[in-house]
GROMACS .gro file of C-alpha atoms in nm:
model
  425
    1UNK     CA    1  -6.853  10.608   6.786
    2UNK     CA    2  -7.077  10.347   6.945
    3UNK     CA    3  -7.454  10.397   6.971
    4UNK     CA    4  -7.431  10.427   7.349
    5UNK     CA    5  -7.154  10.689   7.333
    6UNK     CA    6  -7.349  10.885   7.075
    7UNK     CA    7  -7.663  10.876   7.289
    8UNK     CA    8  -7.473  10.999   7.591
    9UNK     CA    9  -7.319  11.287   7.398
   10UNK     CA   10  -7.664  11.390   7.285
   11UNK     CA   11  -7.774  11.426   7.648
   12UNK     CA   12  -7.559  11.740   7.666
   13UNK     CA   13  -7.737  11.908   7.374
   14UNK     CA   14  -7.958  12.132   7.597
   15UNK     CA   15  -7.644  12.321   7.708
   16UNK     CA   16  -7.528  12.398   7.353
   17UNK     CA   17  -7.172  12.528   7.328
   18UNK     CA   18  -7.156  12.645   7.691
   19UNK     CA   19  -6.956  12.337   7.788
   20UNK     CA   20  -6.683  12.408   7.530
   21UNK     CA   21  -6.601  12.766   7.628
   22UNK     CA   22  -6.404  12.694   7.946
   23UNK     CA   23  -6.029  12.747   7.979
   24UNK     CA   24  -5.963  12.684   8.349
   25UNK     CA   25  -5.785  12.346   8.391
   26UNK     CA   26  -6.029  12.219   8.655
   27UNK     CA   27  -6.328  12.312   8.441
   28UNK     CA   28  -6.170  12.163   8.128
   29UNK     CA   29  -6.106  11.833   8.306
   30UNK     CA   30  -6.468  11.826   8.425
   31UNK     CA   31  -6.591  11.906   8.074
   32UNK     CA   32  -6.384  11.619   7.937
   33UNK     CA   33  -6.529  11.377   8.192
   34UNK     CA   34  -6.878  11.502   8.112
   35UNK     CA   35  -6.833  11.457   7.737
   36UNK     CA   36  -6.711  11.102   7.795
   37UNK     CA   37  -6.999  11.003   8.021
   38UNK     CA   38  -7.286  11.229   7.919
   39UNK     CA   39  -7.567  11.285   8.163
   40UNK     CA   40  -7.678  10.964   8.335
   41UNK     CA   41  -7.972  10.764   8.210
   42UNK     CA   42  -8.149  10.457   8.340
   43UNK     CA   43  -7.869  10.233   8.222
   44UNK     CA   44  -7.666  10.381   8.510
   45UNK     CA   45  -7.754  10.188   8.825
   46UNK     CA   46  -7.770  10.495   9.052
   47UNK     CA   47  -8.018  10.656   8.810
   48UNK     CA   48  -8.229  10.357   8.713
   49UNK     CA   49  -8.539  10.503   8.882
   50UNK     CA   50  -8.496  10.869   8.783
   51UNK     CA   51  -8.503  10.983   8.422
   52UNK     CA   52  -8.349  11.312   8.308
   53UNK     CA   53  -8.556  11.327   7.989
   54UNK     CA   54  -8.710  11.644   8.136
   55UNK     CA   55  -8.385  11.823   8.049
   56UNK     CA   56  -8.396  11.723   7.684
   57UNK     CA   57  -8.722  11.895   7.604
   58UNK     CA   58  -8.576  12.241   7.548
   59UNK     CA   59  -8.236  12.420   7.533
   60UNK     CA   60  -8.115  12.559   7.865
   61UNK     CA   61  -7.945  12.895   7.827
   62UNK     CA   62  -7.732  13.084   8.075
   63UNK     CA   63  -7.945  13.322   8.287
   64UNK     CA   64  -7.922  13.694   8.226
   65UNK     CA   65  -7.778  13.944   8.472
   66UNK     CA   66  -8.106  14.127   8.536
   67UNK     CA   67  -8.396  14.025   8.758
   68UNK     CA   68  -8.722  14.180   8.870
   69UNK     CA   69  -8.673  14.307   9.226
   70UNK     CA   70  -9.048  14.324   9.285
   71UNK     CA   71  -9.093  13.961   9.192
   72UNK     CA   72  -8.803  13.857   9.416
   73UNK     CA   73  -8.957  14.044   9.709
   74UNK     CA   74  -9.289  13.875   9.637
   75UNK     CA   75  -9.120  13.534   9.642
   76UNK     CA   76  -8.957  13.610   9.976
   77UNK     CA   77  -9.292  13.716  10.117
   78UNK     CA   78  -9.457  13.400   9.984
   79UNK     CA   79  -9.190  13.191  10.155
   80UNK     CA   80  -9.248  13.370  10.486
   81UNK     CA   81  -8.903  13.529  10.484
   82UNK     CA   82  -9.003  13.894  10.461
   83UNK     CA   83  -9.187  13.928  10.792
   84UNK     CA   84  -9.194  13.766  11.135
   85UNK     CA   85  -8.900  13.601  11.315
   86UNK     CA   86  -8.741  13.468  10.995
   87UNK     CA   87  -8.708  13.819  10.852
   88UNK     CA   88  -8.445  13.901  11.115
   89UNK     CA   89  -8.220  13.604  11.042
   90UNK     CA   90  -7.902  13.655  10.841
   91UNK     CA   91  -7.939  13.534  10.485
   92UNK     CA   92  -7.752  13.492  10.161
   93UNK     CA   93  -7.990  13.520   9.866
   94UNK     CA   94  -7.900  13.396   9.518
   95UNK     CA   95  -8.116  13.470   9.215
   96UNK     CA   96  -8.065  13.244   8.914
   97UNK     CA   97  -7.741  13.127   9.072
   98UNK     CA   98  -7.593  13.472   9.138
   99UNK     CA   99  -7.558  13.656   9.468
  100UNK     CA  100  -7.826  13.922   9.521
  101UNK     CA  101  -7.684  14.165   9.776
  102UNK     CA  102  -7.996  14.391   9.805
  103UNK     CA  103  -8.194  14.101   9.957
  104UNK     CA  104  -7.914  13.959  10.173
  105UNK     CA  105  -7.798  14.022  10.528
  106UNK     CA  106  -7.447  13.894  10.598
  107UNK     CA  107  -7.409  13.687  10.916
  108UNK     CA  108  -7.178  13.807  11.190
  109UNK     CA  109  -6.905  13.587  11.333
  110UNK     CA  110  -6.872  13.399  11.002
  111UNK     CA  111  -6.611  13.443  10.731
  112UNK     CA  112  -6.810  13.489  10.411
  113UNK     CA  113  -6.668  13.483  10.062
  114UNK     CA  114  -6.812  13.412   9.718
  115UNK     CA  115  -6.723  13.164   9.450
  116UNK     CA  116  -6.751  13.433   9.184
  117UNK     CA  117  -6.434  13.594   9.323
  118UNK     CA  118  -6.226  13.302   9.452
  119UNK     CA  119  -6.347  13.025   9.217
  120UNK     CA  120  -6.233  12.758   9.464
  121UNK     CA  121  -6.389  12.419   9.393
  122UNK     CA  122  -6.282  12.222   9.701
  123UNK     CA  123  -6.169  11.862   9.715
  124UNK     CA  124  -6.467  11.661   9.842
  125UNK     CA  125  -6.663  11.644   9.518
  126UNK     CA  126  -6.606  11.392   9.241
  127UNK     CA  127  -6.666  11.546   8.896
  128UNK     CA  128  -6.489  11.251   8.733
  129UNK     CA  129  -6.747  11.010   8.881
  130UNK     CA  130  -7.060  11.225   8.920
  131UNK     CA  131  -7.183  11.383   8.594
  132UNK     CA  132  -7.411  11.639   8.762
  133UNK     CA  133  -7.116  11.755   8.973
  134UNK     CA  134  -6.906  11.773   8.657
  135UNK     CA  135  -7.177  11.984   8.494
  136UNK     CA  136  -7.173  12.216   8.796
  137UNK     CA  137  -6.793  12.237   8.786
  138UNK     CA  138  -6.800  12.346   8.422
  139UNK     CA  139  -7.079  12.603   8.452
  140UNK     CA  140  -7.063  12.734   8.812
  141UNK     CA  141  -7.061  13.114   8.833
  142UNK     CA  142  -7.124  13.198   9.197
  143UNK     CA  143  -7.199  13.053   9.540
  144UNK     CA  144  -7.154  13.112   9.911
  145UNK     CA  145  -6.844  13.002  10.100
  146UNK     CA  146  -6.885  13.011  10.477
  147UNK     CA  147  -6.624  12.941  10.743
  148UNK     CA  148  -6.722  12.929  11.111
  149UNK     CA  149  -6.428  12.989  11.350
  150UNK     CA  150  -6.337  12.739  11.620
  151UNK     CA  151  -6.570  12.738  11.919
  152UNK     CA  152  -6.815  12.983  11.760
  153UNK     CA  153  -7.191  12.923  11.790
  154UNK     CA  154  -7.334  13.119  11.500
  155UNK     CA  155  -7.701  13.028  11.527
  156UNK     CA  156  -7.909  13.041  11.207
  157UNK     CA  157  -7.808  13.134  10.853
  158UNK     CA  158  -8.046  13.114  10.557
  159UNK     CA  159  -7.909  13.013  10.218
  160UNK     CA  160  -8.184  13.108   9.971
  161UNK     CA  161  -8.175  13.016   9.603
  162UNK     CA  162  -8.451  13.163   9.386
  163UNK     CA  163  -8.517  13.088   9.022
  164UNK     CA  164  -8.686  13.366   8.829
  165UNK     CA  165  -8.698  13.335   8.454
  166UNK     CA  166  -8.923  13.381   8.153
  167UNK     CA  167  -8.708  13.150   7.939
  168UNK     CA  168  -8.558  12.808   7.999
  169UNK     CA  169  -8.222  12.847   8.177
  170UNK     CA  170  -7.985  12.652   8.400
  171UNK     CA  171  -7.779  12.776   8.691
  172UNK     CA  172  -7.521  12.591   8.898
  173UNK     CA  173  -7.431  12.746   9.236
  174UNK     CA  174  -7.115  12.623   9.408
  175UNK     CA  175  -7.138  12.646   9.786
  176UNK     CA  176  -6.901  12.546  10.066
  177UNK     CA  177  -6.939  12.541  10.447
  178UNK     CA  178  -6.654  12.474  10.690
  179UNK     CA  179  -6.694  12.444  11.066
  180UNK     CA  180  -6.374  12.452  11.264
  181UNK     CA  181  -6.327  12.262  11.589
  182UNK     CA  182  -6.616  12.306  11.834
  183UNK     CA  183  -6.814  12.539  11.607
  184UNK     CA  184  -7.189  12.509  11.549
  185UNK     CA  185  -7.431  12.635  11.284
  186UNK     CA  186  -7.791  12.587  11.175
  187UNK     CA  187  -7.799  12.624  10.797
  188UNK     CA  188  -8.145  12.647  10.637
  189UNK     CA  189  -8.126  12.604  10.260
  190UNK     CA  190  -8.435  12.718  10.069
  191UNK     CA  191  -8.474  12.627   9.703
  192UNK     CA  192  -8.769  12.792   9.528
  193UNK     CA  193  -8.866  12.981   9.216
  194UNK     CA  194  -9.093  13.038   8.920
  195UNK     CA  195  -9.046  12.942   8.555
  196UNK     CA  196  -8.875  12.661   8.368
  197UNK     CA  197  -8.517  12.608   8.479
  198UNK     CA  198  -8.256  12.362   8.603
  199UNK     CA  199  -8.112  12.433   8.945
  200UNK     CA  200  -7.798  12.220   8.987
  201UNK     CA  201  -7.620  12.322   9.311
  202UNK     CA  202  -7.320  12.152   9.470
  203UNK     CA  203  -7.241  12.199   9.839
  204UNK     CA  204  -6.921  12.085  10.012
  205UNK     CA  205  -6.936  12.058  10.392
  206UNK     CA  206  -6.650  12.005  10.635
  207UNK     CA  207  -6.740  11.950  11.000
  208UNK     CA  208  -6.443  11.973  11.238
  209UNK     CA  209  -6.386  11.786  11.562
  210UNK     CA  210  -6.663  11.836  11.820
  211UNK     CA  211  -6.840  12.067  11.570
  212UNK     CA  212  -7.212  12.049  11.486
  213UNK     CA  213  -7.394  12.143  11.166
  214UNK     CA  214  -7.771  12.117  11.141
  215UNK     CA  215  -7.856  12.146  10.771
  216UNK     CA  216  -8.222  12.170  10.670
  217UNK     CA  217  -8.313  12.189  10.301
  218UNK     CA  218  -8.661  12.303  10.194
  219UNK     CA  219  -8.717  12.231   9.826
  220UNK     CA  220  -9.013  12.419   9.681
  221UNK     CA  221  -8.904  12.477   9.323
  222UNK     CA  222  -9.141  12.592   9.052
  223UNK     CA  223  -9.380  12.338   8.903
  224UNK     CA  224  -9.194  12.348   8.569
  225UNK     CA  225  -8.846  12.334   8.724
  226UNK     CA  226  -8.587  12.068   8.799
  227UNK     CA  227  -8.361  12.065   9.104
  228UNK     CA  228  -8.065  11.825   9.102
  229UNK     CA  229  -7.870  11.900   9.420
  230UNK     CA  230  -7.556  11.725   9.541
  231UNK     CA  231  -7.400  11.757   9.888
  232UNK     CA  232  -7.064  11.622  10.000
  233UNK     CA  233  -6.996  11.615  10.375
  234UNK     CA  234  -6.684  11.511  10.566
  235UNK     CA  235  -6.726  11.475  10.943
  236UNK     CA  236  -6.431  11.466  11.183
  237UNK     CA  237  -6.407  11.298  11.523
  238UNK     CA  238  -6.704  11.360  11.754
  239UNK     CA  239  -6.848  11.596  11.495
  240UNK     CA  240  -7.213  11.588  11.388
  241UNK     CA  241  -7.374  11.650  11.051
  242UNK     CA  242  -7.754  11.647  11.093
  243UNK     CA  243  -7.930  11.679  10.756
  244UNK     CA  244  -8.300  11.695  10.675
  245UNK     CA  245  -8.462  11.745  10.333
  246UNK     CA  246  -8.826  11.845  10.278
  247UNK     CA  247  -8.929  11.810   9.914
  248UNK     CA  248  -9.263  11.945   9.793
  249UNK     CA  249  -9.184  12.130   9.468
  250UNK     CA  250  -9.043  12.087   9.121
  251UNK     CA  251  -9.141  11.867   8.831
  252UNK     CA  252  -8.818  11.673   8.890
  253UNK     CA  253  -8.601  11.681   9.200
  254UNK     CA  254  -8.310  11.482   9.335
  255UNK     CA  255  -8.128  11.546   9.660
  256UNK     CA  256  -7.809  11.340   9.662
  257UNK     CA  257  -7.596  11.335   9.977
  258UNK     CA  258  -7.251  11.180  10.016
  259UNK     CA  259  -7.147  11.180  10.382
  260UNK     CA  260  -6.818  11.042  10.514
  261UNK     CA  261  -6.752  10.971  10.881
  262UNK     CA  262  -6.376  11.007  10.873
  263UNK     CA  263  -6.278  10.982  11.242
  264UNK     CA  264  -6.403  10.795  11.552
  265UNK     CA  265  -6.728  10.893  11.723
  266UNK     CA  266  -6.858  11.099  11.433
  267UNK     CA  267  -7.234  11.114  11.373
  268UNK     CA  268  -7.438  11.162  11.055
  269UNK     CA  269  -7.815  11.193  11.018
  270UNK     CA  270  -7.957  11.200  10.664
  271UNK     CA  271  -8.333  11.229  10.711
  272UNK     CA  272  -8.607  11.359  10.486
  273UNK     CA  273  -8.968  11.374  10.373
  274UNK     CA  274  -9.138  11.427  10.038
  275UNK     CA  275  -9.496  11.510   9.954
  276UNK     CA  276  -9.561  11.492   9.582
  277UNK     CA  277  -9.865  11.497   9.354
  278UNK     CA  278  -9.963  11.512   8.984
  279UNK     CA  279  -9.662  11.382   8.785
  280UNK     CA  280  -9.384  11.501   9.013
  281UNK     CA  281  -9.072  11.290   9.055
  282UNK     CA  282  -8.877  11.320   9.378
  283UNK     CA  283  -8.554  11.132   9.450
  284UNK     CA  284  -8.360  11.120   9.779
  285UNK     CA  285  -8.031  10.936   9.734
  286UNK     CA  286  -7.755  10.898   9.991
  287UNK     CA  287  -7.419  10.729  10.033
  288UNK     CA  288  -7.296  10.720  10.392
  289UNK     CA  289  -6.939  10.596  10.429
  290UNK     CA  290  -6.819  10.473  10.768
  291UNK     CA  291  -6.442  10.513  10.737
  292UNK     CA  292  -6.360  10.505  11.110
  293UNK     CA  293  -6.467  10.301  11.414
  294UNK     CA  294  -6.736  10.387  11.671
  295UNK     CA  295  -6.945  10.604  11.437
  296UNK     CA  296  -7.325  10.640  11.410
  297UNK     CA  297  -7.546  10.707  11.109
  298UNK     CA  298  -7.924  10.735  11.094
  299UNK     CA  299  -8.157  10.778  10.799
  300UNK     CA  300  -8.535  10.797  10.799
  301UNK     CA  301  -8.723  10.911  10.487
  302UNK     CA  302  -9.101  10.936  10.447
  303UNK     CA  303  -9.293  10.985  10.122
  304UNK     CA  304  -9.656  11.083  10.060
  305UNK     CA  305  -9.743  11.033   9.693
  306UNK     CA  306 -10.063  11.119   9.507
  307UNK     CA  307 -10.178  11.122   9.144
  308UNK     CA  308  -9.908  10.985   8.914
  309UNK     CA  309  -9.625  11.104   9.140
  310UNK     CA  310  -9.319  10.888   9.190
  311UNK     CA  311  -9.086  10.886   9.487
  312UNK     CA  312  -8.739  10.735   9.493
  313UNK     CA  313  -8.529  10.640   9.793
  314UNK     CA  314  -8.177  10.505   9.748
  315UNK     CA  315  -7.973  10.480  10.065
  316UNK     CA  316  -7.637  10.309  10.083
  317UNK     CA  317  -7.434  10.251  10.399
  318UNK     CA  318  -7.075  10.151  10.330
  319UNK     CA  319  -6.874  10.020  10.624
  320UNK     CA  320  -6.498  10.007  10.575
  321UNK     CA  321  -6.289   9.724  10.719
  322UNK     CA  322  -6.148   9.954  10.990
  323UNK     CA  323  -6.493  10.082  11.092
  324UNK     CA  324  -6.556   9.842  11.380
  325UNK     CA  325  -6.848   9.910  11.617
  326UNK     CA  326  -7.038  10.093  11.346
  327UNK     CA  327  -7.403  10.167  11.425
  328UNK     CA  328  -7.605  10.231  11.110
  329UNK     CA  329  -7.981  10.243  11.051
  330UNK     CA  330  -8.205  10.314  10.752
  331UNK     CA  331  -8.583  10.328  10.717
  332UNK     CA  332  -8.799  10.433  10.422
  333UNK     CA  333  -9.176  10.462  10.461
  334UNK     CA  334  -9.424  10.553  10.188
  335UNK     CA  335  -9.791  10.643  10.191
  336UNK     CA  336  -9.960  10.600   9.851
  337UNK     CA  337 -10.278  10.802   9.803
  338UNK     CA  338 -10.367  10.674   9.457
  339UNK     CA  339 -10.336  10.355   9.257
  340UNK     CA  340 -10.112  10.529   9.004
  341UNK     CA  341  -9.856  10.666   9.254
  342UNK     CA  342  -9.526  10.479   9.276
  343UNK     CA  343  -9.240  10.440   9.522
  344UNK     CA  344  -8.904  10.285   9.435
  345UNK     CA  345  -8.699  10.196   9.743
  346UNK     CA  346  -8.346  10.063   9.731
  347UNK     CA  347  -8.174  10.045  10.072
  348UNK     CA  348  -7.822   9.898  10.064
  349UNK     CA  349  -7.568   9.778  10.318
  350UNK     CA  350  -7.209   9.707  10.210
  351UNK     CA  351  -7.016   9.590  10.516
  352UNK     CA  352  -6.651   9.484  10.543
  353UNK     CA  353  -6.616   9.503  10.923
  354UNK     CA  354  -6.732   9.220  11.150
  355UNK     CA  355  -6.832   9.405  11.469
  356UNK     CA  356  -7.120   9.624  11.353
  357UNK     CA  357  -7.487   9.692  11.414
  358UNK     CA  358  -7.657   9.781  11.086
  359UNK     CA  359  -8.017   9.746  10.969
  360UNK     CA  360  -8.254   9.877  10.707
  361UNK     CA  361  -8.623   9.852  10.627
  362UNK     CA  362  -8.900   9.979  10.402
  363UNK     CA  363  -9.279   9.994  10.431
  364UNK     CA  364  -9.545  10.092  10.178
  365UNK     CA  365  -9.915  10.139  10.253
  366UNK     CA  366 -10.233  10.340  10.211
  367UNK     CA  367 -10.441  10.543  10.456
  368UNK     CA  368 -10.591  10.335  10.735
  369UNK     CA  369 -10.962  10.284  10.661
  370UNK     CA  370 -11.045  10.231  11.030
  371UNK     CA  371 -10.889  10.566  11.120
  372UNK     CA  372 -11.076  10.734  10.834
  373UNK     CA  373 -11.402  10.579  10.953
  374UNK     CA  374 -11.336  10.698  11.309
  375UNK     CA  375 -11.289  11.059  11.194
  376UNK     CA  376 -11.587  11.053  10.955
  377UNK     CA  377 -11.810  10.908  11.225
  378UNK     CA  378 -11.737  11.217  11.433
  379UNK     CA  379 -11.840  11.459  11.164
  380UNK     CA  380 -11.506  11.524  10.995
  381UNK     CA  381 -11.552  11.551  10.615
  382UNK     CA  382 -11.375  11.283  10.415
  383UNK     CA  383 -11.123  11.517  10.246
  384UNK     CA  384 -11.033  11.680  10.575
  385UNK     CA  385 -11.004  11.343  10.750
  386UNK     CA  386 -10.758  11.229  10.487
  387UNK     CA  387 -10.548  11.542  10.525
  388UNK     CA  388 -10.541  11.503  10.904
  389UNK     CA  389 -10.401  11.150  10.872
  390UNK     CA  390 -10.150  11.260  10.608
  391UNK     CA  391 -10.029  11.548  10.824
  392UNK     CA  392  -9.991  11.311  11.119
  393UNK     CA  393  -9.777  11.081  10.903
  394UNK     CA  394  -9.559  11.373  10.792
  395UNK     CA  395  -9.539  11.522  11.142
  396UNK     CA  396  -9.351  11.215  11.261
  397UNK     CA  397  -9.088  11.284  10.997
  398UNK     CA  398  -9.071  11.656  11.078
  399UNK     CA  399  -9.014  11.567  11.444
  400UNK     CA  400  -8.664  11.463  11.336
  401UNK     CA  401  -8.585  11.834  11.280
  402UNK     CA  402  -8.457  11.927  11.623
  403UNK     CA  403  -8.422  12.300  11.560
  404UNK     CA  404  -8.755  12.467  11.640
  405UNK     CA  405  -8.716  12.754  11.392
  406UNK     CA  406  -8.638  12.521  11.104
  407UNK     CA  407  -8.916  12.280  11.201
  408UNK     CA  408  -9.170  12.564  11.216
  409UNK     CA  409  -9.068  12.674  10.867
  410UNK     CA  410  -9.109  12.317  10.738
  411UNK     CA  411  -9.456  12.295  10.891
  412UNK     CA  412  -9.551  12.635  10.748
  413UNK     CA  413  -9.442  12.545  10.393
  414UNK     CA  414  -9.606  12.205  10.403
  415UNK     CA  415  -9.934  12.346  10.535
  416UNK     CA  416  -9.929  12.622  10.274
  417UNK     CA  417  -9.895  12.373   9.990
  418UNK     CA  418 -10.132  12.112  10.136
  419UNK     CA  419 -10.381  12.272  10.378
  420UNK     CA  420 -10.604  12.052  10.594
  421UNK     CA  421 -10.903  12.160  10.384
  422UNK     CA  422 -10.770  11.932  10.113
  423UNK     CA  423 -10.728  12.208   9.856
  424UNK     CA  424 -10.381  12.262   9.708
  425UNK     CA  425 -10.270  12.624   9.687
   0.00000   0.00000   0.00000
């Protein structure tokens, strides 16, 4: 065994013998791929900026079946989901990766099933190429599977994943959403929790012709937690997948999105914002594949980084030879609040068609001293002036969230974590 192979095998040590207990053929194949590759390290190009050493610090057990209902209710209240307009929205709540029926309200007009019963993995994911997806395939226990009938406008559905643990655990939900022709849905995914854990969800999305899915992810994991989420989306002709990620929690987080525009006139938006402090690491990675002509993709990501925080943006637009008249755009902007904060930006264009309009850009800067002086000269304290400018920077990113309910929830969570007074709660 070579040194590299041995090192990669050792990356799986936190999961103990859990990876060797599977018998299902799909799971066994994923386990084999995982043992051959190990978890990715910085020698893997797609992971050169994001280290998974966090996972090696302690064993990660399977979560138990029991949870504290009072603590779950308190988490829902803290997230603003127990009162007000959000309390009336249908929701699917998962605790430590398992469906929690007492806190859930099933949506009407949607076919709902659960991975725990059907154990259907779907065909969009790539466990043979993506180790975190392989890990999910081996260890997945539950997840939501939603199917919206043709022509149905469902409105909002909340997909809430809560981590609650007194010991180090990992959980790996397996979700799927399918919109049939002309259907529409606003899916708000909320990732939060308390304790030390790894949350490793995989979501497969299929958007039918003329269908529209607005997918907003709010990541507010516990300060000792890691969230490594992977989404695969396939968009049919004249369909729209509009994604937005807000990342403010977790010691380590990565939101990885693979979106494929598979038929003419499809549209994909993969936008996001991160506000990180202390030693947080936040990674937004995307691969948008234009596999058909006359398609549009947009991606704008903003980062606000303080302390020793590090933000990562990797966005790749791949344009197939047949994808003429592609219109693709990427922009990453970062605001560094300290000399020790870091942003790593890697926009990519890989184009094989000759009639396209594609561009990308990146900017990095600090707070504008003239604007700070203007506010201070009018009696605004320095800390508050800084927060006002930071909120203004983030507000431009949140404006990309077209759904008012989802945008209000983003604003509420961001303000709760970083109030204008300058004190973190």
